[in-house]
Structure formats: C-alpha cells, structure tokens
Coordinates of C-alpha atoms in Angstrom, one line a residue:
M1 CA -28.6 44.3 11.9
S2 CA -26.8 46.7 13.5
D3 CA -24.1 46.6 16.3
Q4 CA -26.6 48.4 18.7
E5 CA -29.6 46.1 18.1
L6 CA -27.8 43.0 19.1
P7 CA -28.8 41.1 21.8
T8 CA -26.5 41.0 24.7
P9 CA -25.1 37.3 25.2
D10 CA -25.7 34.8 28.0
P11 CA -22.1 34.2 29.8
G12 CA -23.6 31.0 30.1
L13 CA -23.5 29.5 27.0
Y14 CA -20.6 27.6 27.2
K15 CA -22.3 25.6 29.6
A16 CA -23.6 22.3 29.0
P17 CA -27.9 21.9 28.1
S18 CA -29.5 21.2 31.5
A19 CA -30.9 17.8 30.2
V20 CA -27.7 16.2 30.6
R21 CA -28.1 16.5 34.8
G22 CA -27.7 13.4 36.4
M23 CA -26.3 11.3 33.6
T24 CA -24.6 8.5 34.4
C25 CA -23.8 6.6 31.0
L26 CA -21.8 8.9 29.1
N27 CA -23.9 10.4 26.3
R28 CA -21.6 12.2 23.9
E29 CA -24.7 13.9 21.4
A30 CA -26.5 14.9 24.7
F31 CA -24.0 17.8 25.0
A32 CA -24.7 19.5 21.3
Q33 CA -25.7 22.9 21.6
T34 CA -26.5 25.7 19.2
I35 CA -25.2 29.0 20.7
T36 CA -24.5 33.1 19.6
V37 CA -21.2 34.6 19.8
P38 CA -20.0 37.7 18.4
V39 CA -17.5 38.0 15.1
I40 CA -15.5 40.2 13.3
R41 CA -15.4 40.5 9.6
I42 CA -11.7 40.8 8.2
P43 CA -10.1 40.7 5.6
K44 CA -8.2 37.6 4.5
T45 CA -4.8 39.6 3.7
A46 CA -5.3 41.4 7.4
I47 CA -6.4 38.0 9.3
H48 CA -2.5 37.3 10.7
K49 CA -2.2 40.4 12.1
I50 CA -5.7 40.6 13.8
T51 CA -6.0 37.8 14.7
K52 CA -2.6 38.1 17.0
C53 CA -3.7 41.6 18.2
L54 CA -7.3 40.2 19.2
K55 CA -5.8 37.1 21.0
K56 CA -7.0 38.0 24.4
V57 CA -10.7 38.4 22.9
A58 CA -10.7 35.9 20.6
L59 CA -13.0 32.5 21.2
Q60 CA -10.7 29.9 22.8
R61 CA -12.6 26.3 22.9
P62 CA -11.1 22.9 22.8
G63 CA -11.0 21.8 19.3
L64 CA -12.5 25.0 17.7
K65 CA -10.9 27.2 14.9
R66 CA -11.3 30.8 15.8
V67 CA -10.8 31.8 12.6
I68 CA -13.9 30.5 9.8
N69 CA -14.8 31.3 6.4
E70 CA -17.6 34.2 6.4
H71 CA -19.5 31.9 4.3
G72 CA -19.3 28.7 6.2
D73 CA -18.3 25.5 3.7
E74 CA -19.1 27.9 0.7
E75 CA -16.3 29.3 -1.8
E76 CA -14.2 30.7 0.3
S77 CA -14.8 34.8 0.1
E78 CA -12.2 38.0 0.6
H79 CA -13.0 37.6 4.1
K80 CA -13.0 35.6 7.5
L81 CA -14.8 35.7 10.5
L82 CA -12.9 35.8 13.8
L83 CA -15.2 34.2 16.7
L84 CA -14.9 36.6 19.6
D85 CA -15.7 35.7 23.5
P86 CA -18.4 36.5 24.4
T87 CA -17.8 37.1 28.1
R88 CA -14.8 39.9 26.9
V89 CA -16.5 41.5 23.9
T90 CA -20.4 42.1 23.3
S91 CA -20.2 45.2 21.0
S92 CA -17.5 47.4 19.6
D93 CA -17.4 49.3 22.2
D94 CA -15.5 46.5 24.4
F95 CA -12.4 46.6 21.9
S96 CA -9.1 48.3 24.3
G97 CA -7.4 50.9 22.3
E98 CA -4.6 49.1 21.5
E99 CA -7.2 46.4 20.2
A100 CA -9.1 49.5 18.0
A101 CA -5.8 51.2 17.0
A102 CA -4.7 47.5 15.5
L103 CA -8.0 47.6 14.0
K104 CA -8.0 51.1 12.4
A105 CA -4.4 50.8 10.9
S106 CA -5.5 47.7 9.0
N107 CA -8.6 49.3 7.6
V108 CA -10.7 46.9 9.7
P109 CA -14.4 48.1 10.7
Q110 CA -14.8 48.0 14.0
E111 CA -18.3 46.5 14.0
V112 CA -19.1 43.3 15.9
T113 CA -22.4 40.9 14.5
R114 CA -23.5 37.6 15.4
H115 CA -22.8 34.2 14.1
E116 CA -24.7 30.7 15.3
L117 CA -22.1 28.2 16.3
T118 CA -22.9 24.5 17.2
L119 CA -20.8 23.5 20.2
T120 CA -20.7 19.7 20.8
Y121 CA -18.9 17.5 23.5
H122 CA -15.9 17.8 22.0
N123 CA -15.9 21.6 22.7
L124 CA -16.5 21.6 26.0
K125 CA -14.1 21.5 28.9
T126 CA -14.1 18.3 31.7
E127 CA -15.2 20.7 34.2
E128 CA -17.7 22.4 32.3
I129 CA -19.0 18.9 31.2
L130 CA -19.2 17.3 35.3
R131 CA -20.1 20.8 36.6
A132 CA -23.6 20.0 34.0
V133 CA -23.6 16.3 34.8
L134 CA -23.4 16.4 38.6
P135 CA -26.1 17.2 40.9
E136 CA -26.1 20.9 41.0
G137 CA -24.1 22.4 44.2
Q138 CA -21.8 19.5 44.7
D139 CA -18.4 19.5 44.1
V140 CA -16.9 18.8 40.8
T141 CA -13.7 17.5 41.2
S142 CA -11.9 17.1 37.8
G143 CA -8.3 16.9 39.2
F144 CA -6.1 13.8 39.2
S145 CA -2.6 12.3 39.9
R146 CA -0.8 11.2 36.6
V147 CA 1.1 7.8 36.9
G148 CA 2.2 7.5 33.2
H149 CA -0.9 6.3 31.2
I150 CA -3.1 6.2 34.6
A151 CA -5.4 8.7 36.1
H152 CA -5.6 8.3 39.1
L153 CA -8.9 10.0 41.1
N154 CA -10.1 10.2 45.0
L155 CA -13.8 10.6 44.3
R156 CA -16.1 11.4 47.3
D157 CA -19.0 9.9 48.0
H158 CA -21.5 11.8 46.0
Q159 CA -19.4 11.6 43.1
L160 CA -19.3 7.8 43.2
P161 CA -22.8 7.1 41.1
Y162 CA -21.0 9.1 38.0
R163 CA -17.4 7.5 38.8
K164 CA -17.8 5.5 35.3
L165 CA -18.9 8.6 33.3
I166 CA -16.1 11.1 34.7
G167 CA -13.5 8.2 33.9
E168 CA -14.6 8.0 30.1
V169 CA -14.7 12.0 30.4
I170 CA -11.2 12.2 31.4
V171 CA -9.7 9.4 29.2
D172 CA -11.2 11.7 26.3
K173 CA -10.3 14.9 27.1
N174 CA -6.6 14.1 28.5
P175 CA -4.1 12.6 25.2
G176 CA -2.1 10.2 26.9
I177 CA -4.6 8.7 29.4
T178 CA -5.7 5.0 28.2
C179 CA -6.5 3.7 32.3
V180 CA -8.6 6.0 34.8
V181 CA -8.7 4.7 38.4
N182 CA -10.3 5.4 41.4
K183 CA -8.9 4.5 45.3
T184 CA -11.4 2.3 47.0
N185 CA -9.7 2.3 50.5
T186 CA -7.0 3.5 52.5
I187 CA -3.4 2.8 51.7
D188 CA -2.4 -1.2 52.9
S189 CA -0.9 -1.1 56.4
T190 CA 1.8 -3.8 55.0
Y191 CA 2.6 -3.1 51.5
R192 CA 2.1 0.7 51.3
N193 CA -0.4 -0.3 48.1
F194 CA -4.3 0.5 48.1
Q195 CA -7.2 -1.4 46.3
M196 CA -8.5 0.8 43.1
E197 CA -11.4 0.1 40.7
V198 CA -10.7 1.1 36.8
L199 CA -12.7 3.1 35.8
A200 CA -12.8 3.8 32.1
G201 CA -10.1 2.4 29.6
E202 CA -8.0 -0.2 29.7
N203 CA -7.0 -2.3 32.4
N204 CA -3.5 -2.0 32.3
M205 CA -1.8 -1.2 35.5
V206 CA 1.9 -1.7 34.7
T207 CA 3.2 2.1 33.8
K208 CA 6.2 4.0 33.0
V209 CA 7.1 7.3 34.4
R210 CA 9.9 9.6 33.8
E211 CA 10.8 11.2 37.2
N212 CA 13.7 14.2 37.8
G213 CA 15.4 12.8 34.3
V214 CA 14.8 8.9 36.0
H215 CA 12.9 6.5 34.2
Y216 CA 10.5 4.0 36.7
E217 CA 8.3 1.0 35.8
F218 CA 6.3 -0.4 38.1
D219 CA 2.5 -2.0 38.7
F220 CA 1.0 1.0 40.2
S221 CA -1.9 -1.2 41.6
Q222 CA 0.7 -3.4 43.5
V223 CA 3.2 -0.5 44.7
Y224 CA 3.2 3.1 46.5
W225 CA 3.9 5.9 44.3
N226 CA 2.5 9.3 44.8
P227 CA 3.9 12.0 41.6
R228 CA 3.3 15.1 43.9
L229 CA 6.7 14.1 46.2
S230 CA 9.3 14.6 43.0
T231 CA 10.2 17.6 44.6
E232 CA 10.9 16.2 47.8
H233 CA 12.9 13.4 46.1
D234 CA 15.2 15.8 44.6
R235 CA 15.4 17.9 47.8
V236 CA 16.8 15.3 49.7
V237 CA 18.7 13.7 47.3
S238 CA 20.7 16.7 45.8
T239 CA 21.7 16.9 49.5
F240 CA 24.2 13.7 48.3
N241 CA 27.6 13.6 47.5
R242 CA 29.3 11.4 45.4
G243 CA 30.6 8.7 47.5
D244 CA 28.1 8.9 50.4
V245 CA 26.3 5.6 51.3
I246 CA 22.7 5.5 51.5
L247 CA 20.4 3.4 53.8
D248 CA 17.0 3.4 52.6
V249 CA 14.5 1.7 54.8
F250 CA 11.5 1.8 53.0
A251 CA 12.6 2.2 49.6
G252 CA 9.7 1.6 47.4
V253 CA 10.2 1.2 43.8
G254 CA 13.6 3.2 43.9
P255 CA 12.3 7.3 44.2
F256 CA 15.6 8.0 46.5
A257 CA 17.7 5.0 46.1
V258 CA 17.8 5.4 41.9
P259 CA 18.6 9.0 41.7
A260 CA 21.0 8.5 44.3
A261 CA 23.3 5.8 42.9
R262 CA 22.8 7.8 39.8
R263 CA 24.8 10.8 41.7
G264 CA 27.6 8.4 42.8
C265 CA 26.4 6.9 46.0
T266 CA 26.6 3.3 47.3
V267 CA 23.2 2.4 48.2
L268 CA 21.6 -0.3 50.6
A269 CA 17.7 -0.5 49.3
N270 CA 15.4 -2.3 51.4
D271 CA 11.4 -2.9 50.9
L272 CA 9.0 -5.3 52.4
N273 CA 6.8 -5.6 49.8
P274 CA 7.5 -8.0 47.2
Q275 CA 6.4 -6.5 44.4
S276 CA 8.2 -2.9 45.4
H277 CA 11.6 -5.0 45.9
R278 CA 10.9 -6.6 42.3
W279 CA 10.5 -3.4 40.6
L280 CA 13.1 -1.2 42.3
K281 CA 15.8 -4.3 41.5
H282 CA 14.5 -3.9 38.0
N283 CA 14.6 -0.1 38.3
C284 CA 18.2 -0.1 39.3
Q285 CA 18.7 -2.5 35.6
L286 CA 16.6 -0.2 33.8
N287 CA 18.8 3.0 35.0
K288 CA 22.1 1.0 34.7
V289 CA 23.0 1.7 38.7
N290 CA 22.4 -2.2 40.2
P291 CA 26.4 -2.2 40.5
K292 CA 25.8 0.6 42.9
V293 CA 22.5 -0.8 44.8
T294 CA 22.1 -3.8 47.4
T295 CA 18.5 -4.7 47.7
F296 CA 16.7 -6.3 50.4
N297 CA 13.2 -7.7 51.2
M298 CA 12.7 -7.1 54.6
D299 CA 10.8 -5.5 57.8
G300 CA 12.3 -1.9 58.0
R301 CA 13.1 -3.1 61.5
E302 CA 15.0 -5.9 61.0
F303 CA 16.8 -4.5 58.2
I304 CA 18.1 -1.6 60.6
R305 CA 19.5 -4.4 63.0
G306 CA 20.5 -6.8 60.8
P307 CA 22.4 -6.1 57.4
V308 CA 22.8 -2.5 58.4
R309 CA 23.9 -2.8 61.9
E310 CA 26.8 -5.6 60.3
R311 CA 27.7 -3.0 57.6
L312 CA 27.6 0.4 60.0
P313 CA 30.9 0.0 61.5
A314 CA 32.9 -0.1 58.8
L315 CA 30.8 2.4 57.1
L316 CA 31.3 5.0 59.6
A317 CA 35.0 4.2 60.0
G318 CA 35.4 5.3 56.1
D319 CA 35.0 8.9 54.8
A320 CA 31.6 8.3 53.5
T321 CA 28.8 10.3 54.9
V322 CA 26.0 7.8 55.9
H323 CA 22.1 8.5 54.9
F324 CA 19.5 6.8 56.5
V325 CA 16.4 7.4 54.2
M326 CA 13.0 7.0 56.2
N327 CA 10.4 7.7 54.4
L328 CA 7.2 6.0 55.4
P329 CA 5.1 8.7 57.1
A330 CA 2.4 6.7 58.8
L331 CA 4.6 4.9 60.7
A332 CA 8.7 5.6 60.0
L333 CA 8.7 8.0 63.6
E334 CA 7.9 4.8 65.2
F335 CA 11.1 2.6 63.7
L336 CA 13.5 5.2 65.2
D337 CA 13.9 3.1 68.3
A338 CA 15.6 0.6 66.1
F339 CA 18.8 3.0 66.2
K340 CA 18.7 2.5 70.2
G341 CA 22.4 0.4 70.9
L342 CA 22.5 -0.5 67.7
L343 CA 26.2 -0.4 67.8
V344 CA 28.4 -2.0 70.8
P345 CA 29.5 0.8 73.7
E346 CA 32.9 -0.9 73.3
L347 CA 33.1 0.5 69.5
N348 CA 32.7 3.9 70.6
K349 CA 35.2 4.2 73.3
E350 CA 37.5 2.7 70.8
T351 CA 37.3 4.8 67.8
S352 CA 35.6 8.0 70.1
G353 CA 35.8 11.3 67.9
K354 CA 37.1 8.9 64.7
L355 CA 33.4 8.3 63.7
C356 CA 31.2 10.4 61.2
L357 CA 27.8 10.1 62.9
P358 CA 24.6 9.3 60.3
K359 CA 22.5 11.7 59.1
V360 CA 18.7 10.8 59.4
H361 CA 15.7 12.2 57.4
C362 CA 12.5 10.6 58.7
Y363 CA 9.4 11.2 57.4
G364 CA 6.1 11.9 59.4
F365 CA 2.1 13.0 58.9
S366 CA 0.9 15.5 61.9
K367 CA -2.9 16.4 62.8
E368 CA -1.4 18.8 65.2
D369 CA -1.7 23.0 65.0
D370 CA 2.2 22.6 65.6
P371 CA 3.4 19.9 63.4
Q372 CA 7.1 20.9 63.6
K373 CA 6.6 20.4 67.2
D374 CA 4.9 17.2 66.7
V375 CA 6.9 15.3 64.8
V376 CA 10.4 16.7 66.6
M377 CA 8.3 15.3 69.7
R378 CA 7.3 12.0 68.6
A379 CA 11.2 11.6 67.3
S380 CA 13.0 12.3 70.4
A381 CA 10.1 9.8 72.2
N382 CA 11.0 6.9 70.1
L383 CA 14.9 7.9 70.0
G384 CA 14.6 8.3 74.0
F385 CA 16.8 11.3 73.0
E386 CA 15.7 15.4 73.0
L387 CA 16.0 16.7 69.3
E388 CA 14.9 20.4 69.8
G389 CA 17.4 22.4 68.9
R390 CA 19.4 19.3 66.9
C391 CA 17.3 18.8 64.4
S392 CA 15.6 20.6 61.2
V393 CA 11.9 20.1 60.3
H394 CA 10.9 20.4 56.6
M395 CA 7.2 20.7 55.4
V396 CA 6.6 18.6 52.7
R397 CA 3.0 19.4 51.5
N398 CA -0.2 19.3 52.6
V399 CA -1.9 16.0 52.1
A400 CA -5.7 17.0 53.8
P401 CA -7.0 19.6 55.6
N402 CA -5.3 19.5 58.8
K403 CA -2.8 16.8 58.0
E404 CA 0.8 17.7 56.9
M405 CA 3.7 15.4 55.6
M406 CA 6.9 16.4 57.4
C407 CA 10.7 15.3 57.3
V408 CA 12.8 15.6 60.2
S409 CA 16.2 15.2 59.9
F410 CA 19.0 15.1 62.0
T411 CA 22.6 13.6 62.9
L412 CA 22.1 10.1 65.0
P413 CA 23.5 11.2 68.4
S414 CA 26.2 8.8 69.8
E415 CA 24.3 8.5 73.2
V416 CA 21.2 6.3 71.1
L417 CA 23.7 4.7 68.7
Y418 CA 25.8 3.2 71.5
S419 CA 22.8 2.9 74.1
T420 CA 22.8 0.1 76.4
N421 CA 19.4 0.6 77.3
T422 CA 17.7 -0.7 73.5
G423 CA 14.2 -0.6 75.3
K424 CA 13.1 -3.2 72.3
R425 CA 9.3 -3.0 71.1
Q426 CA 7.9 -6.2 72.3
R427 CA 6.1 -6.4 68.7
T428 CA 7.6 -6.3 64.9
L429 CA 5.6 -3.5 63.1
H430 CA 5.7 -5.6 59.2
I431 CA 6.2 -2.5 57.3

C-alpha cells in the first residue's frame, strides 16, 4: 500500500472504547483497543539518530515503546519501526524541513506506512480514562493534592458515583501514591481537620512530607496540612532573621515554627488541636529544633493573653524582633482584638522609645471584589485602629471562585498594645 492510499487516521484513536461509559467498578481489560498508527521504517544503524530527530512527532504513550521490531516478536531484522503520533503525522508530507533533512542524510526513505497496535488500560492517561467513564459533557477532574503517599481529592457531586473507580485509577497511574481520599465536608471549625473517605489503597493516614527542605510527619486525617501553602511558608519565614522571636498562634504541625527554628529563631508555637500539638512536638524532635521551640496546646486568644502576655515585656525590651504569625484564615482576623491592652500603659510610659513593637502576619479569606481593602478594613475593625497606609497585603492564593486567601502584615501599634479600652469579647472562639 502506498503512502497516498492510506486512510486518514482518526484523532480520537487514543480515547478508550465507548463501552466503558458509566463504569463504576474498574474493569481494566475493557479499555483494550486495537488501533492503526503511522510508522516509519528505519535501519537499525540509524535508529538512535533518527529517533532523536523525530522526537516531536514520535508517539508518546504511557508504558508504550516508540521503537518496535519490524516483525513483532519474530527474529530481529535489519530495520526497526518508529511509531508516529497520528495527530502530527498522517503522510510523508507532514515532516518538517529539519526532519526531512535528517531522514535524507541517513538515507532513510521518507515513507509513512501503517501498523496495528493494541492500546490497553496501561497505555491510557488518567484524564482519558475518566473522560471515557464519566457522563459525557461533565467535568473531569484528575487533579489532586499530594500529601506524602496520600492523594487528596475534592470531588464534585456528579463524580461521587465513580469515586472508587477514580481512586483506583489514581493509584494505578501515580507511582508512590498508595492511598486516595476524598474530603466529605468542610474543615472542622474547632480543629481545622475534615472528614474524609478512603477511596482506594491502604487506609494509612500517617504520612511523611518534605517541604522547603524540612521533614514533617503527621496523621492527615487528624490535622490540617495544605501543600499549596509551601511558597507562602517560605515567603514569610524568609523575612525572619537569626535571633528573632516567633509567636505562632495557630501553629498546626509546624510549617512556620519548625523552619523558623532551623533559621535560628526562638519560637513559641501554639495549637488547640491536641493531635496538631502532638505532631508539632514530634516534628520539632524530628528536625532537631526542640530546644528552640516551646509548644502550647491552648485556645489562640488564651495563648496571646496568657503565656505571650507574660513574656512579651521582656521580649520587646531585648534586641530581637518579635513576629506574630496567625495562620487561620477562616477566623484569624477576629483574634486581633486579643492585642487590645495586652500590656499595661505604665510599661509604655516607662520604656517609651525603647521597645521594638512586634510585627503581625495575619491571614484571612475574602469574597469581596476588592479583597485587599476588605481584609484591611476587617483587621482595622478588630484591632480598633486604622491600618490603611500602615500595613502591607499579600495575595496568597485563589481558594475558590471569588474567594482569595490574603495575608495582612503590620507593626502592632502601641495605641493598641497599651490601650486601656480592651473591648473584650463575651465569648472565646476555640480555634
């Protein structure tokens, strides 16, 4: 058969068979499909050079060899076949000038023929499998957050009937993933963890991660961890200097506290969740920074108005810069009122001009059209002090449509720290 007589290949050859539509129990064999792909015949002596020159048009499929024997598993001949991508090459005219020149230089005929090839489940990509299985026209989400050996999904309602299948596919297609979970509700308002369902793999929630050169271990089902905050953790910690004092109000398992201690800072780290506190202490030991970190298991407001209040006068009187980190974006802005009248006015009078006021890095979510203006306004209202023009705001990430995570940073005003009008709340939010 000559080049001109070959039928035009179907660009949809790589999609799994339509018979798998609606499958909820994974049957890997059902995805097998025989297709026809273009090939070019190359002498064994030139195969390495030509394969390199035709890299852009060669067939790229998971678990599939691009170069095969001319006669299958039979005795090897003097030629090999290079499988080509039918979406890029349908005839000899589709080679670029550079590719054609490379073929001519190696005396390889610029002739494209056809070869029957069996594609199996193992040669398909995750998105292809899910697109073939889920109802036609609905969104296919194959993305996930990886937390050590755990893949964490946030499936939509229309995907839930297929959740077990989706989990199995992700385990199959991602080396190192041995457990797939789906979040089943919003983050718990008390301990910042959420209920989850194991979709596939082993039911092992204790995982190990490495972020910015620091190792962490924790039970993912009992604590809060978001790998998307790695850049933010690094950004804030990079502003700390050796000898600084870090007061981490909502420390979690230590993504700010541990690297800060490794940087040479003294850290007071607090979290109300007993499991977070447990793993925070573990991670301090794991990274050998426990002498630099003092941990607390308290409500955030009680932490500020208790242990922090006791130590703050001495800290501010020293040479170190003091930083408060308040990473609880759902509620942290509401905790800023805890700074009102934290220190007695008499101390301000005695040490006026001598104290280095602490810096605050407070996180918040915003759904407003102007999230920067919104978080500054809310921070000001809770502090009882106008921060406009006296703070900086950093957009951390887009959490959801019309929902941004922001960080507002400012020097805590002496008017707040030594205020006589504390404006205490009538209730304590246990976060």
